[in-house]
Coordinates of C-alpha atoms and ligand atoms in Angstrom, one line a residue:
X1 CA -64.7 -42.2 22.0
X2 CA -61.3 -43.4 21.7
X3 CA -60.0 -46.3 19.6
X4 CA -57.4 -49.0 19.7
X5 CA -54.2 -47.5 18.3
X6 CA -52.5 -48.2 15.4
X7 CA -49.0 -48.3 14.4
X8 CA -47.0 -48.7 11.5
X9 CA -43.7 -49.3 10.2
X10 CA -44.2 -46.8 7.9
X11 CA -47.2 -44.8 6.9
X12 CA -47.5 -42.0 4.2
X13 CA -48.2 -38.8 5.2
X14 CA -49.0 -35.6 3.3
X15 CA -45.9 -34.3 3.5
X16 CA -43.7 -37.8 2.6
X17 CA -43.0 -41.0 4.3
X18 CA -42.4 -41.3 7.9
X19 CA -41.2 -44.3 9.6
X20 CA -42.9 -46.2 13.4
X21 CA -46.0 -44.1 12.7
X22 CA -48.9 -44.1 15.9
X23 CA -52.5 -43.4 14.7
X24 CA -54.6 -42.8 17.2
X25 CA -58.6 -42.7 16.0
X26 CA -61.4 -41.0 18.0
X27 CA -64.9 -41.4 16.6
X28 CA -63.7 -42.7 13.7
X29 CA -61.2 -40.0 12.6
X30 CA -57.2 -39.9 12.9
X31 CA -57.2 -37.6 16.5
X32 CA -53.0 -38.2 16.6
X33 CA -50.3 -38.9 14.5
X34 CA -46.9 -39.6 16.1
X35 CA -43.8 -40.6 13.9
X36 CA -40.7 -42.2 15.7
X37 CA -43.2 -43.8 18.4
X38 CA -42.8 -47.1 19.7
X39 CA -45.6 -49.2 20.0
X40 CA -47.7 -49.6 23.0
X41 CA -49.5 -52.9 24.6
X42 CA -52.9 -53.2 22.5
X43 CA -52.0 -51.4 19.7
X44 CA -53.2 -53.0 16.3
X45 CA -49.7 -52.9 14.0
X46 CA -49.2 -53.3 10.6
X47 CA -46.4 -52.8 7.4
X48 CA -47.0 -49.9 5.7
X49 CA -49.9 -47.5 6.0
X50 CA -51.2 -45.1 3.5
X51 CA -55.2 -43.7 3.4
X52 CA -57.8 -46.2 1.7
X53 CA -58.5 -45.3 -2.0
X54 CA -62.0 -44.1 -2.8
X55 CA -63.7 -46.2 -5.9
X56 CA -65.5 -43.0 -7.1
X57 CA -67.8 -45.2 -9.7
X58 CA -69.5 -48.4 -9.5
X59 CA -72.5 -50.1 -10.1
X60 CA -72.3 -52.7 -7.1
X61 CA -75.3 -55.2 -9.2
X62 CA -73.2 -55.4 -12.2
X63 CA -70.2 -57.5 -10.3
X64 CA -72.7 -60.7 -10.7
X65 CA -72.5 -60.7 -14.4
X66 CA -68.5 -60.7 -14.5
X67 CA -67.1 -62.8 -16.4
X68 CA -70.7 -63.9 -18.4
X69 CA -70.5 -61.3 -21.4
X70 CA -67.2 -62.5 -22.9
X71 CA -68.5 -64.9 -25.0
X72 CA -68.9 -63.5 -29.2
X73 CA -72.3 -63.0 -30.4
X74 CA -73.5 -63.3 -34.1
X75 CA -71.4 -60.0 -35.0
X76 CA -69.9 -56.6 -34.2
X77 CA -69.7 -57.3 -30.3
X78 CA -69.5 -53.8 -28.6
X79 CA -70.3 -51.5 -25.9
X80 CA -74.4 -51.5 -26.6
X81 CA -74.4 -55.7 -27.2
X82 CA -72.8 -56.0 -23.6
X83 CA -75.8 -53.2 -22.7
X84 CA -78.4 -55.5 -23.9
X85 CA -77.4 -58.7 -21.6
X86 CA -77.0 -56.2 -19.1
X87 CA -80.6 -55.4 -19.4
X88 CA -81.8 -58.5 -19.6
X89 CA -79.7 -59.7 -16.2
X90 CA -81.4 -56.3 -14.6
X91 CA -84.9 -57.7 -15.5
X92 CA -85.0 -60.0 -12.6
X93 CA -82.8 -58.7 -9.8
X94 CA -84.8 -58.7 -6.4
X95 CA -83.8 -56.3 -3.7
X96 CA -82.5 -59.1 -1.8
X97 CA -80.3 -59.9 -4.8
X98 CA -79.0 -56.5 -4.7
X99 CA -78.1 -57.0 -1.0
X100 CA -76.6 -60.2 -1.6
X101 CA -74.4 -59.0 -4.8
X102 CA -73.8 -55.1 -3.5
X103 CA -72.4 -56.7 0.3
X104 CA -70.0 -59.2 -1.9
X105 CA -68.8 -56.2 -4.3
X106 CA -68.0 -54.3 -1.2
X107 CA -66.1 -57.2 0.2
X108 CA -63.9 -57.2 -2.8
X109 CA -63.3 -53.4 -2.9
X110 CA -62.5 -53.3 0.7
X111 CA -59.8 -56.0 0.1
X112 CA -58.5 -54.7 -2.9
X113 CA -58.0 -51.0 -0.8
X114 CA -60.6 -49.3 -1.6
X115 CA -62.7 -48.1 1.7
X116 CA -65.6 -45.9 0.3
X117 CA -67.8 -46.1 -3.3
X118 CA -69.3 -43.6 -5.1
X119 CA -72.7 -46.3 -5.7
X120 CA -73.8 -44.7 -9.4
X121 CA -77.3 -46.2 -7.9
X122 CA -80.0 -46.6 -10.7
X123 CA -81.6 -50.0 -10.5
X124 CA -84.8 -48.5 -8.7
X125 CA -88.0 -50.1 -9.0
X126 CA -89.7 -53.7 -9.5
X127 CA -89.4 -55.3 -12.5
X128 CA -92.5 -53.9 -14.1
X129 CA -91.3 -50.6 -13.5
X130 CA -93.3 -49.9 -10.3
X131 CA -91.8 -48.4 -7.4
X132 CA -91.5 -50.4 -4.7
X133 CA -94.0 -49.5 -1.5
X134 CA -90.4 -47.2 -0.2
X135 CA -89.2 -45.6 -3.9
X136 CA -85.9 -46.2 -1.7
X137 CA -86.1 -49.8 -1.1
X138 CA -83.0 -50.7 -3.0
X139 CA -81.1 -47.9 -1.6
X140 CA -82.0 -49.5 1.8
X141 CA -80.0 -52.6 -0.2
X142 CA -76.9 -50.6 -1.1
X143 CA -77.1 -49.2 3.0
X144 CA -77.7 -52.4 4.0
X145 CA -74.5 -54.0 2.0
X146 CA -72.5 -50.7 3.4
X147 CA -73.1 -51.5 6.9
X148 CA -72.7 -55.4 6.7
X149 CA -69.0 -54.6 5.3
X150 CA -68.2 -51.6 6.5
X151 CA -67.2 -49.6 3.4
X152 CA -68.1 -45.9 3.7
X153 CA -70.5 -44.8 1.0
X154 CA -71.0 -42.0 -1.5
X155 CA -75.0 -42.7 -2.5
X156 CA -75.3 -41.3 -6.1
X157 CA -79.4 -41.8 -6.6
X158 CA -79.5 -41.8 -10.6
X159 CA -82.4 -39.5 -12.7
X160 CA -83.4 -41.6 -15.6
X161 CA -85.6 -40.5 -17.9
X162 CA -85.1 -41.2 -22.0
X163 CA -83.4 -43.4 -24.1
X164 CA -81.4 -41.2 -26.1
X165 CA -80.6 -37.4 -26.6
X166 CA -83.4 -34.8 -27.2
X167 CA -85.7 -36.7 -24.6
X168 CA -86.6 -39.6 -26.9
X169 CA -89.1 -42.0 -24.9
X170 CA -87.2 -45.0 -22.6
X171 CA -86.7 -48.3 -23.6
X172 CA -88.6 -51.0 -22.0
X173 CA -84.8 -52.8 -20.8
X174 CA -84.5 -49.1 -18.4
X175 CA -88.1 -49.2 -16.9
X176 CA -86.4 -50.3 -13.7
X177 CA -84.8 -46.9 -13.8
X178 CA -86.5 -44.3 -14.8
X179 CA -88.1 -41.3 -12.4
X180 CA -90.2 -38.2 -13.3
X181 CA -88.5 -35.2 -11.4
X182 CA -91.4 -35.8 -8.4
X183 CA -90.6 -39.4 -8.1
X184 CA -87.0 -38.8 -8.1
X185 CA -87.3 -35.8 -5.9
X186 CA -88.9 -38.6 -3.7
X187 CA -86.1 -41.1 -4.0
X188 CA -83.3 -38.4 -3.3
X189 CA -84.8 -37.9 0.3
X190 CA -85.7 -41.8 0.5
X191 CA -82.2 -42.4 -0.4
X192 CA -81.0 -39.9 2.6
X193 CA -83.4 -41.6 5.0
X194 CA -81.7 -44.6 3.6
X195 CA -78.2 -43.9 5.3
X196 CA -79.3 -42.2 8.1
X197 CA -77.3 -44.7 9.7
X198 CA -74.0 -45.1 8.2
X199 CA -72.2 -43.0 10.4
X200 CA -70.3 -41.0 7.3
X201 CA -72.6 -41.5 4.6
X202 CA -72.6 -38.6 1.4
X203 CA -75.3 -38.0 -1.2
X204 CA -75.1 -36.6 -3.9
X205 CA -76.8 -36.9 -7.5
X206 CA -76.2 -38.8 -10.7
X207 CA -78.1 -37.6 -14.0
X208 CA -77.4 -40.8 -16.1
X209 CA -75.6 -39.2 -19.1
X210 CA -77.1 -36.6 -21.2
X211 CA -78.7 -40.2 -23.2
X212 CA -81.1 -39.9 -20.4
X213 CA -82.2 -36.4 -19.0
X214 CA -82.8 -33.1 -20.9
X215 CA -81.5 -30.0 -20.5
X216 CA -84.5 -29.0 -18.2
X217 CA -84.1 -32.5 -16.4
X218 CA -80.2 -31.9 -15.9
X219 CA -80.8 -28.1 -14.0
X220 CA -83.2 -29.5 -11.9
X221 CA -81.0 -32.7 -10.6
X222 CA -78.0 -30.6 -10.1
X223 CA -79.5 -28.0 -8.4
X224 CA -79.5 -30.8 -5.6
X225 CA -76.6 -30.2 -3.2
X226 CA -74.0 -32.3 -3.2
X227 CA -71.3 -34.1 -5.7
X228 CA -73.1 -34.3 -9.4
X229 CA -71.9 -37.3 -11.2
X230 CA -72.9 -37.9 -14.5
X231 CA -71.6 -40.6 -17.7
X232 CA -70.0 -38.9 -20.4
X233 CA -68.5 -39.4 -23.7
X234 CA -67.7 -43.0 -23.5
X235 CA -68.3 -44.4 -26.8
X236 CA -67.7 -42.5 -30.0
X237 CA -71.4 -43.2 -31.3
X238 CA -72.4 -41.2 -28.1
X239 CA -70.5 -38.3 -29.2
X240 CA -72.2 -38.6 -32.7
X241 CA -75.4 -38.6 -31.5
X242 CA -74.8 -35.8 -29.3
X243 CA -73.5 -33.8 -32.2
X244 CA -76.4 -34.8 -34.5
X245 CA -78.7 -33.7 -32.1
X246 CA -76.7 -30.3 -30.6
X247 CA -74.1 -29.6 -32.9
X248 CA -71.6 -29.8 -30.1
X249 CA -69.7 -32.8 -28.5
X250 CA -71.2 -34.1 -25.0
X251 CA -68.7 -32.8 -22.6
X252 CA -68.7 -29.6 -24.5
X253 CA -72.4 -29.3 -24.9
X254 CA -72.4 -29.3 -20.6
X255 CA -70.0 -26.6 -20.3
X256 CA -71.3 -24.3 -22.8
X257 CA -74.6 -25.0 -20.3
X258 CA -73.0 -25.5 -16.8
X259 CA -70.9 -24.2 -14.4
X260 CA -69.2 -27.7 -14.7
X261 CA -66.6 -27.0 -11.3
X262 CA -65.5 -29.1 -8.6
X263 CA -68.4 -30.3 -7.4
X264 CA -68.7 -32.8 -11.4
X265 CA -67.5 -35.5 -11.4
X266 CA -67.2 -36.1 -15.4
X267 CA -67.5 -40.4 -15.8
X268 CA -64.9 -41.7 -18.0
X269 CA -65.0 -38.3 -20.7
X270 CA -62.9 -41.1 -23.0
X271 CA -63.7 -38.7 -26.1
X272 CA -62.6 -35.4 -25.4
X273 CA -60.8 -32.6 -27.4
X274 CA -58.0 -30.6 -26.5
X275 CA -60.3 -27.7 -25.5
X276 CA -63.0 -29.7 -23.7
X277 CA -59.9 -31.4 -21.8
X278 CA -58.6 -27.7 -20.9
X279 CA -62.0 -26.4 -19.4
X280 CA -62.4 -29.5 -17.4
X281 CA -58.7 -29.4 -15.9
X282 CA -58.9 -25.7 -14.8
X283 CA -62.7 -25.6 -13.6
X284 CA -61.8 -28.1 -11.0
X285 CA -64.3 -31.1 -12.2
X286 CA -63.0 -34.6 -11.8
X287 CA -62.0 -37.5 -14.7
X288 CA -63.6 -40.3 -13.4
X289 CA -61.6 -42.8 -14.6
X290 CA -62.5 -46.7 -14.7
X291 CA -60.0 -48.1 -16.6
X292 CA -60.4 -52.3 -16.4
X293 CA -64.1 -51.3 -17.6
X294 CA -63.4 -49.0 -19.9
X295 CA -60.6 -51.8 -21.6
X296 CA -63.5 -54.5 -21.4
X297 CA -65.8 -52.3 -23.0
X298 CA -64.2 -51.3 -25.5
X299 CA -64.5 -47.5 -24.8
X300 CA -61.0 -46.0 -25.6
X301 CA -58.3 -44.4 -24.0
X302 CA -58.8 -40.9 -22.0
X303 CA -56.0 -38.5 -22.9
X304 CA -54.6 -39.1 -19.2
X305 CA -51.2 -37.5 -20.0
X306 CA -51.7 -34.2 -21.4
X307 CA -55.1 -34.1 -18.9
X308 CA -52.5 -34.3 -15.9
X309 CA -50.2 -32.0 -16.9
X310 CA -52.7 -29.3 -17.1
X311 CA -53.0 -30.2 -13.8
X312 CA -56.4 -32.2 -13.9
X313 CA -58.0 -33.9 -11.3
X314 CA -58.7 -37.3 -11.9
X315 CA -60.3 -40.3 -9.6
X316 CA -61.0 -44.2 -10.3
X317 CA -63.8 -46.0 -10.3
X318 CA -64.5 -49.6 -10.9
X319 CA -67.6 -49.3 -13.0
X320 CA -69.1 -52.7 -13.9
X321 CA -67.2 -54.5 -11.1
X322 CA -65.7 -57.0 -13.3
X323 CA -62.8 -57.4 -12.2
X324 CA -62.9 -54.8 -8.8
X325 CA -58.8 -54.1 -7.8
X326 CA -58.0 -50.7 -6.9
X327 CA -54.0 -51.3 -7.7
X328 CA -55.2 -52.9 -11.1
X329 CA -57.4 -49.9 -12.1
X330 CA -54.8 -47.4 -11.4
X331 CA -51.8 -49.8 -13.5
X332 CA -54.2 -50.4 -16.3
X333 CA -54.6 -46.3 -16.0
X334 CA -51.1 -45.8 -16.8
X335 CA -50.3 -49.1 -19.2
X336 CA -52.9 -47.6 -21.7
X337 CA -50.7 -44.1 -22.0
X338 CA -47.7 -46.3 -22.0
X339 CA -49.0 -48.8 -25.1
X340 CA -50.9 -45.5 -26.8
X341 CA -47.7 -43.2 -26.8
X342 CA -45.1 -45.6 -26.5
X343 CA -43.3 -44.7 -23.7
X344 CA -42.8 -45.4 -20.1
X345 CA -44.0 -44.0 -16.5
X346 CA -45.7 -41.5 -18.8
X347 CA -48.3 -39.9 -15.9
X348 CA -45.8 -39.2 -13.3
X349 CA -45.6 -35.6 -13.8
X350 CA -41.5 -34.5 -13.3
X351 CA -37.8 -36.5 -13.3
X352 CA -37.5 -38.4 -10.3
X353 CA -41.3 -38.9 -9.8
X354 CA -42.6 -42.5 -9.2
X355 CA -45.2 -43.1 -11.5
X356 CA -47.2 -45.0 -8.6
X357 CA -46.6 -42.4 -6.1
X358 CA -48.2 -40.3 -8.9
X359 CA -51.7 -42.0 -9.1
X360 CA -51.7 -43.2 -5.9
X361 CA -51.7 -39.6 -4.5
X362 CA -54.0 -38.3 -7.7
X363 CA -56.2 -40.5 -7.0
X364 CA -56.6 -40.0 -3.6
X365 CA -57.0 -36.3 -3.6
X366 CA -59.3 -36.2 -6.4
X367 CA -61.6 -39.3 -5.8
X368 CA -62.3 -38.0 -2.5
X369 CA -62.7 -34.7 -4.1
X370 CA -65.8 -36.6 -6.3
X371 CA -67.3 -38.7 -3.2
X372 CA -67.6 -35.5 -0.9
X373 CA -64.6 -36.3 1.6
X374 CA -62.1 -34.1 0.9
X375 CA -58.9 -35.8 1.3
X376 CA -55.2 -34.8 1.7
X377 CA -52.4 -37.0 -0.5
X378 CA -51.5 -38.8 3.3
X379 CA -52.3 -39.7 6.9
X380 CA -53.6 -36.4 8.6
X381 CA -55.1 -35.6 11.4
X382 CA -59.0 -34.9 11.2
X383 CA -59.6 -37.3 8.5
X384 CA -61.4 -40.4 8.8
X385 CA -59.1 -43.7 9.9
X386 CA -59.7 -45.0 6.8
X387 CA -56.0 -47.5 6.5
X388 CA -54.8 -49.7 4.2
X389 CA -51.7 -51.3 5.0
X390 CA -49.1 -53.4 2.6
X391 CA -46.7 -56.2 4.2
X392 CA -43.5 -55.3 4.9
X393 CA -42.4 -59.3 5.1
X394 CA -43.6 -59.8 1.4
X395 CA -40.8 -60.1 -1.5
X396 CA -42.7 -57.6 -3.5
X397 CA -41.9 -55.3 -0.8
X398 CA -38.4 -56.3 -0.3
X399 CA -35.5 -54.1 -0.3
X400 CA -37.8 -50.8 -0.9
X401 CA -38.4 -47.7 0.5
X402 CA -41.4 -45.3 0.2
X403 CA -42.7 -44.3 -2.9
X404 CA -41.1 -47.4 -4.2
X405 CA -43.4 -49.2 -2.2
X406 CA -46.5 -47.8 -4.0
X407 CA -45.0 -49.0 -7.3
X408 CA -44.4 -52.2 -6.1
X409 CA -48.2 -52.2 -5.1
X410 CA -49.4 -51.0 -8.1
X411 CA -47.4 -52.7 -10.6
X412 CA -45.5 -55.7 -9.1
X413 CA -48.5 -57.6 -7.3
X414 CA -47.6 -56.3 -4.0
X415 CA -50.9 -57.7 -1.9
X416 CA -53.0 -55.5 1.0
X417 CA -52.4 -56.6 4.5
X418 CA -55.1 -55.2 6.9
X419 CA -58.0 -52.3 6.3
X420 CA -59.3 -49.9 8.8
X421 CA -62.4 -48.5 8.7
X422 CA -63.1 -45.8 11.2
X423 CA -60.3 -47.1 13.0
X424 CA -61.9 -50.4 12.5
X425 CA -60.2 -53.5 11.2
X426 CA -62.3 -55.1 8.5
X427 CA -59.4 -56.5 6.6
X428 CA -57.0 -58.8 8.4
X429 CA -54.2 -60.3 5.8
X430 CA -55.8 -60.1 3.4
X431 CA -59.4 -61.2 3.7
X432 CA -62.5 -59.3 5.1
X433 CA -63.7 -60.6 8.2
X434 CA -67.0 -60.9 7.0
X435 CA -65.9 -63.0 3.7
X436 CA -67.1 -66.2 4.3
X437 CA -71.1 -65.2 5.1
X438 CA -71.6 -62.4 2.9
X439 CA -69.5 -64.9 0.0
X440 CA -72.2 -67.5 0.8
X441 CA -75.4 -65.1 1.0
X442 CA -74.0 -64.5 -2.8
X443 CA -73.5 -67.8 -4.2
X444 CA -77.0 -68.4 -2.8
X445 CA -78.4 -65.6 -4.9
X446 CA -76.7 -66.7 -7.9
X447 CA -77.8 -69.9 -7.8
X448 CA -81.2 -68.7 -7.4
X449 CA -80.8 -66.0 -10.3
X450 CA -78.8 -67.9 -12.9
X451 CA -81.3 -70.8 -12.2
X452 CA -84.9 -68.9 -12.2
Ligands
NGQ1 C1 -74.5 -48.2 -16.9 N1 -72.2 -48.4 -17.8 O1 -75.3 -47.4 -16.6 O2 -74.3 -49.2 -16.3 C2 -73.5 -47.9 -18.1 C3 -74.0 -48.6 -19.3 C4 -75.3 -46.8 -20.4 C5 -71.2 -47.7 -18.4 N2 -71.5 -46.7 -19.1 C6 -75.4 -48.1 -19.7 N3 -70.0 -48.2 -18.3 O3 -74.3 -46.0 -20.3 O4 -76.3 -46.5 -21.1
ZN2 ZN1 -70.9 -46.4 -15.1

């Protein structure tokens, strides 16, 4: 069926920038693209256009403890003290929380330009560690929040199994997560029945981090189709552990073991050498990059530079959802390089190259590479209508012209006018027109949470 119409003052296109751009959307896909059209009577208009960014990593329950973990504890705050309170906020999350927080995370993603998540989904069962009566009752949750706000969604069920490498026994703080391979082969096809109906829903699979499956664990998961997205060499202690245990390093431990391709997408892989960076750039698996959690855990800088150059594909993710801005995590990408190296627009790849055009385009292709939708560096036909739009009237905007304009997004505060789902406005100036009752079905949860 046929859609309103958009059109653009500009809109980016694979090929480069082309001005008074019609969109025409059938069953939620681009059907047309005409450049040099006028406008017609009913068409939905807006500055200028380029495809929604997929946020290839979050965990959508985490956004309700943003902003409570930066307070110092008795010493040597880190990585595994901010895991701890995370645990503890876990223990008493109801599915109904999870609703309330996932549909307000969305909300925030959707205004910041991001239009589909990868949901790193591992909060599974009660709070004793029992499933629920359906092992995919809080995947209904994430599906439920996904159709209330209209983001598309990438379901990555988690496998959980152990507390550390070599298949040491779970913590009591994970018991909400953790599946035997027949409960999680159980979830996987609760979680499909779960999106059944979201019209473009993708699931793939997400083996916690080698922390949390074996070897024998990790074969089975992946053998699952779909994207594989697993943690990875995040915190230096990780790596140490993983060599105690293996001798090797994590990421090079997985592809001494596994075909690690394009269908891996390799979570943050912060400490990597030169040759584990090499053999992830030319087997095709995705950096998924999260920078604004990565700088509030304290994780490190991923050798972004050298990574691109080889010709690595790379995607962002906003992780723990504290702070969720898809132009933010894609700056903050960059500014660690810059303050690292000391230099400037260090990941744009050749003279003349914007540095925003750069990521914005990277991290198109290759999120959408890691959430299973394929996507081309610009509008084109056949993909979904999935729009973001940037005012041409605001001063950040002033005075520039294409690629200049995704610079001035990315590092000058240049704010998102309108988002299209499907060809579907969800975002009008700014604000998502379902902001004010999924925003108070959240503060109602938290007041409930925080006070229980
Ligand atoms: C998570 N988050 O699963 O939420 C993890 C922390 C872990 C990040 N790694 C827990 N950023 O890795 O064990
Ligand atoms: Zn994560």
């Amino acid at each position: 069926m046929a859609d309103p119409a958009l059109w653009f003052e500009h809109a980016l296109l694979p090929d480069g920038w082309a001005e008074r751009v019609r969109i025409e959307t059938a069953s939620g896909a681009i059907s047309a693209i005409a450049a040099g059209a006028d406008p017609q009577a009913g068409d939905a208009r807006g500055g200028i256009a380029a495809p929604g960014l997929p946020n290839l990593h979050s965990h959508a329950f985490q956004r309700a403890m943003a902003g409570l973990t930066e307070l110092r504890g008795p010493e040597g705050d880190s990585f595994w003290t901010w895991r701890e309170l995370m645990y503890r906020f876990v223990a008493d999350l109801t599915p109904d929380d999870v609703e309330a927080i996932a549909a307000q995370a969305f909300v925030e993603m959707l205004e910041s330009g991001f239009t589909r998540v990868g949901e790193f989904h591992y909060l599974h069962h009660g709070p004793d560690g029992r499933p629920y009566a359906d092992i995919g009752e809080m995947a209904v949750r994430i599906a439920a929040a996904a159709e209330t706000t209209g983001i598309g969604l990438t379901l990555l069920p988690v496998f959980y199994a152990h507390s550390g490498f070599g298949g040491a026994p779970p913590a009591p703080g994970q018991r909400r997560f953790v599946n035997s391979l027949e409960g999680y082969a159980r979830l996987h096809e609760a979680s499909q029945a779960a999106v059944a109906g979201l019209p473009d829903a993708v699931v793939g699979v997400a083996p916690h981090s080698l922390r949390a499956v074996t070897e024998h664990e990790l074969r089975a998961v992946a053998a699952i189709a779909g994207p594989v997205h697993i943690h990875i060499a995040e915190q230096v202690k990780e790596v140490d552990d993983c060599r105690a245990w293996s001798g090797a390093r994590p990421v090079e431990w997985l592809q001494d073991r596994f075909a690690v391709d394009d269908r891996w997408c390799l979570v943050h892989a912060t400490h990597v050498t030169e040759g584990e960076r090499c053999r992830m750039a030319s087997r095709g698996a995705v950096a998924g990059l999260c920078p604004i959690t990565e700088a509030n855990l304290g994780d490190g800088v991923f050798p972004a530079a050298r990574y691109l150059a080889e010709g690595g594909a790379f995607g962002v993710g906003s992780d723990s959802n504290v702070r969720i801005d898809a132009a933010e995590e894609l700056r903050l990408l960059e500014y660690g390089q810059r303050l690292t190296r000391r230099a400037r627009n260090v990941l744009a790849g050749r003279e003349g190259e914007s540095t925003g055009g750069r990521l914005y385009r990277g991290a198109l292709v290759g999120g959408g590479q890691a959430v299973g939708v394929p996507q081309a560096p610009g509008l084109a036909v056949g993909a979904t209508s999935d729009i973001v739009s940037f005012p041409t009237g605001h001063e950040a905007f002033a005075a520039r012209s294409g690629d200049a304009w995704l610079d001035s997004r990315i590092f000058a505060g240049g704010p998102v006018e309108h988002v299209w789902r499907r060809g579907v406005r969800v975002v009008e100036d700014g604000r998502h027109v379902a902001r004010e009752p999924v925003a108070a079905r959240y503060r109602a949860a938290l007041a409930g949470l925080l006070g229980r």
